Each structure stands twice: as C-alpha cells, then as structure tokens.
PDB file of C-alpha atoms in Angstrom:
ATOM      1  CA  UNK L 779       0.000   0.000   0.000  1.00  0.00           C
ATOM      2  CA  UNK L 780       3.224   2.547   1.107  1.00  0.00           C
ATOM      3  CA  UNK L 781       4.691   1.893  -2.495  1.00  0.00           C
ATOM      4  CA  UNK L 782       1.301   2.468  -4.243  1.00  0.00           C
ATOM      5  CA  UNK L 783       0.472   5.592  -2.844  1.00  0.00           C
ATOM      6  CA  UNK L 784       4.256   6.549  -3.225  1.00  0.00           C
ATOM      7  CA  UNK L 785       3.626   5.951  -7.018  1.00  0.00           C
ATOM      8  CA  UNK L 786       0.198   7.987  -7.538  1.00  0.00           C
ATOM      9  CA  UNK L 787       1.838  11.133  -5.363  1.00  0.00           C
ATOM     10  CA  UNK L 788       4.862  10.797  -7.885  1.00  0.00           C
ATOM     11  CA  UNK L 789       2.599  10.526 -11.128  1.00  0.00           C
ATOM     12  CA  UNK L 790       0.648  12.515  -9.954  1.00  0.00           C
ATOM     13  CA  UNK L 791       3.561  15.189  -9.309  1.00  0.00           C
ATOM     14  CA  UNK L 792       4.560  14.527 -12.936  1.00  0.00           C
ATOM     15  CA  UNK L 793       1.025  15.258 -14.208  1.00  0.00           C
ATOM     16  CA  UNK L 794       1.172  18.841 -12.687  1.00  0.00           C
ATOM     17  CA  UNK L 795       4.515  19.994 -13.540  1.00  0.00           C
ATOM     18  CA  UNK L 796       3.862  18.527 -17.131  1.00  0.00           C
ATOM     19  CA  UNK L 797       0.429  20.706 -17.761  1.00  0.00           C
ATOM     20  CA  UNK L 798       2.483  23.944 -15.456  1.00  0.00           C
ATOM     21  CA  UNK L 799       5.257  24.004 -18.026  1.00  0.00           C
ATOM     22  CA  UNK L 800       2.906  23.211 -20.847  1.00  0.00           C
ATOM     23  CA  UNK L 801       0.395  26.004 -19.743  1.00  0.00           C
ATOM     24  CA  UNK L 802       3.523  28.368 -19.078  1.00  0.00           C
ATOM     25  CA  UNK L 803       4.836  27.969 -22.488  1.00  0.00           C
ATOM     26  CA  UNK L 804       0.981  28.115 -24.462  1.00  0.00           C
ATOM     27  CA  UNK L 805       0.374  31.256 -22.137  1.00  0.00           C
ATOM     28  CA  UNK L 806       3.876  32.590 -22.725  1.00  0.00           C
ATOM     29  CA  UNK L 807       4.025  32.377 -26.134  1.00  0.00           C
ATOM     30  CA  UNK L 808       0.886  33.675 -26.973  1.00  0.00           C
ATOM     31  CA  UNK L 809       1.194  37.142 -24.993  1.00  0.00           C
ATOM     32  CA  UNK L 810       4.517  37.061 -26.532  1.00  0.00           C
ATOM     33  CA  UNK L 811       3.237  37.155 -29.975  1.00  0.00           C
ATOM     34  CA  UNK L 812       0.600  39.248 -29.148  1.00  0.00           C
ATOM     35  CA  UNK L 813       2.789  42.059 -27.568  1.00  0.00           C
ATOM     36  CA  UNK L 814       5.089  41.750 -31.149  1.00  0.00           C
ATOM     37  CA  UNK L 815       2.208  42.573 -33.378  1.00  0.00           C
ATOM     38  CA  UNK L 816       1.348  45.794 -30.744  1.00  0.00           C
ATOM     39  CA  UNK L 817       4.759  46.707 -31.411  1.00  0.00           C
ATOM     40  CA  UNK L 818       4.766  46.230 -35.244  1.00  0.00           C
ATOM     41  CA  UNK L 819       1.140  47.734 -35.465  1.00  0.00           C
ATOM     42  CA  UNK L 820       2.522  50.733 -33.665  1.00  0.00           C
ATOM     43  CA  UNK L 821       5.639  50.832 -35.468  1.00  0.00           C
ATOM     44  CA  UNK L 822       3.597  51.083 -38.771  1.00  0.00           C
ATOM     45  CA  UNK L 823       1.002  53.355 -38.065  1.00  0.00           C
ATOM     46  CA  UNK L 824       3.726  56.208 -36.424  1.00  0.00           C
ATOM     47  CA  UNK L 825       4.528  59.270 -38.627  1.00  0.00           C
ATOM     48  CA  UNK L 826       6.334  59.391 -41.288  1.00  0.00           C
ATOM     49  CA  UNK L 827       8.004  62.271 -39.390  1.00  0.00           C
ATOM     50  CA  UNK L 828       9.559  60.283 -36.825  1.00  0.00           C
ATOM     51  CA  UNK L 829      11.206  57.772 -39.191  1.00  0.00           C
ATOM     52  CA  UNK L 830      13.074  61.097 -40.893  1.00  0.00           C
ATOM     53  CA  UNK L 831      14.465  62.321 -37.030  1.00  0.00           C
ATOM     54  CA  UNK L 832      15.793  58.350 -35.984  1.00  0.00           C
ATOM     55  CA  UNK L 833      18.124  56.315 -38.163  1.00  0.00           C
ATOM     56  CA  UNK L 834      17.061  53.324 -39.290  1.00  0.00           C
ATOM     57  CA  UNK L 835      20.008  51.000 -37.326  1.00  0.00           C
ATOM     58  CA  UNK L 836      19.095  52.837 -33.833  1.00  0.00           C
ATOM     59  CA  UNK L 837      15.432  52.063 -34.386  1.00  0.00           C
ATOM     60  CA  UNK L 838      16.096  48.265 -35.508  1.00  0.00           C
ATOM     61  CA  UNK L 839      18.446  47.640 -32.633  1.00  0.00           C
ATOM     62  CA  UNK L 840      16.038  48.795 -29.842  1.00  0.00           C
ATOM     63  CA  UNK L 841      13.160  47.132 -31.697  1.00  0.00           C
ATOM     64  CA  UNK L 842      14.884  43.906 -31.262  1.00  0.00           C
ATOM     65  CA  UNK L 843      16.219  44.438 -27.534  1.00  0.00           C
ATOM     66  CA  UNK L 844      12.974  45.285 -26.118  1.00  0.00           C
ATOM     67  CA  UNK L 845      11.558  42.170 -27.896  1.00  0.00           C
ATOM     68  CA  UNK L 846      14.163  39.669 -26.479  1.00  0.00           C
ATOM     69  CA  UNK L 847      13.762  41.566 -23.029  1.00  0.00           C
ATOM     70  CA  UNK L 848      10.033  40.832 -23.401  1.00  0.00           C
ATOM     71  CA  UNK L 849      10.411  37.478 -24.052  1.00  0.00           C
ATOM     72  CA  UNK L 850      12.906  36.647 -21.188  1.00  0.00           C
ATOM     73  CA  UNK L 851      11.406  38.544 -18.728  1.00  0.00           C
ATOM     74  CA  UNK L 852       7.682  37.148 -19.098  1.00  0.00           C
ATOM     75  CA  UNK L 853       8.638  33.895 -18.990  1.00  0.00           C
ATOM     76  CA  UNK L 854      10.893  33.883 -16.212  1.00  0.00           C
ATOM     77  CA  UNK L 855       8.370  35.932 -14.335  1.00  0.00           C
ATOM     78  CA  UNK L 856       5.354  33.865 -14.962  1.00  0.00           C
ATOM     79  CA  UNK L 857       7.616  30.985 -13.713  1.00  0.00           C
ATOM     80  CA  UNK L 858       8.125  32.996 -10.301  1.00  0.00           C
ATOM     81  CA  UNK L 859       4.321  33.471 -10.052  1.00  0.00           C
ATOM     82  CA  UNK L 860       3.023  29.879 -10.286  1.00  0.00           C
TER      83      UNK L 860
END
C-alpha cells in the first residue's frame, strides 16, 4: 500500500509539472506574440516624421532588444508566479 500511494503522489507530481510548463509555455508564447504585433502595429502606423528624425540602425536595434527583453522577462516571471 506505502509503495502504491508513493507511485500515484509521484505521477501525480509529474502530471502537474507537465500541464504547469505546458500552460507556461501556451500562455507565454501567446502574450509574446501578441505584444510583437502591438509593437509592429505601432511601429507602422507612427509618422512618417519620426522615421526622418531616428536612423534606421538605432530604431532596428532597440526594436529587437525590447523584444528579447520581453520574451525573457515574461517567462521567467510567470515561472516565479506559479
């Protein structure tokens, strides 16, 4: 009976840490893409004005930075809240 119920606790640990990372990385990626298009949309619909004052390397090169600090930060901090 000791070695059953061991088992079941330990599946049974498996079975939630399996659907946690699974839901982490569904949830994750999904406000991840969802943030990108807000970004892009934005991007697109500013002025032509402000495209003329910033060079183009400067505004590629933050673009991508705050992206990648988007995507490392979300995840790591939805894995502190679970």
């Amino acid at each position: 009976m000791y070695w059953m119920t061991l088992g079941l606790l330990q599946f049974g640990y498996w079975a939630v840490m399996a659907s946690k990372y699974y839901c982490i990385n569904y949830i994750c990626l999904k406000s991840n893409e969802s943030l990108h298009n807000n970004m892009m949309i934005s991007l697109l619909r500013s002025p032509t004005s402000y495209f003329d004052k910033v060079q183009t390397g400067h505004l590629i090169n933050r673009f991508s930075n705050d992206l990648s600090l988007m995507d490392t930060n979300l995840a790591s901090a939805f894995i502190d809240n679970l």
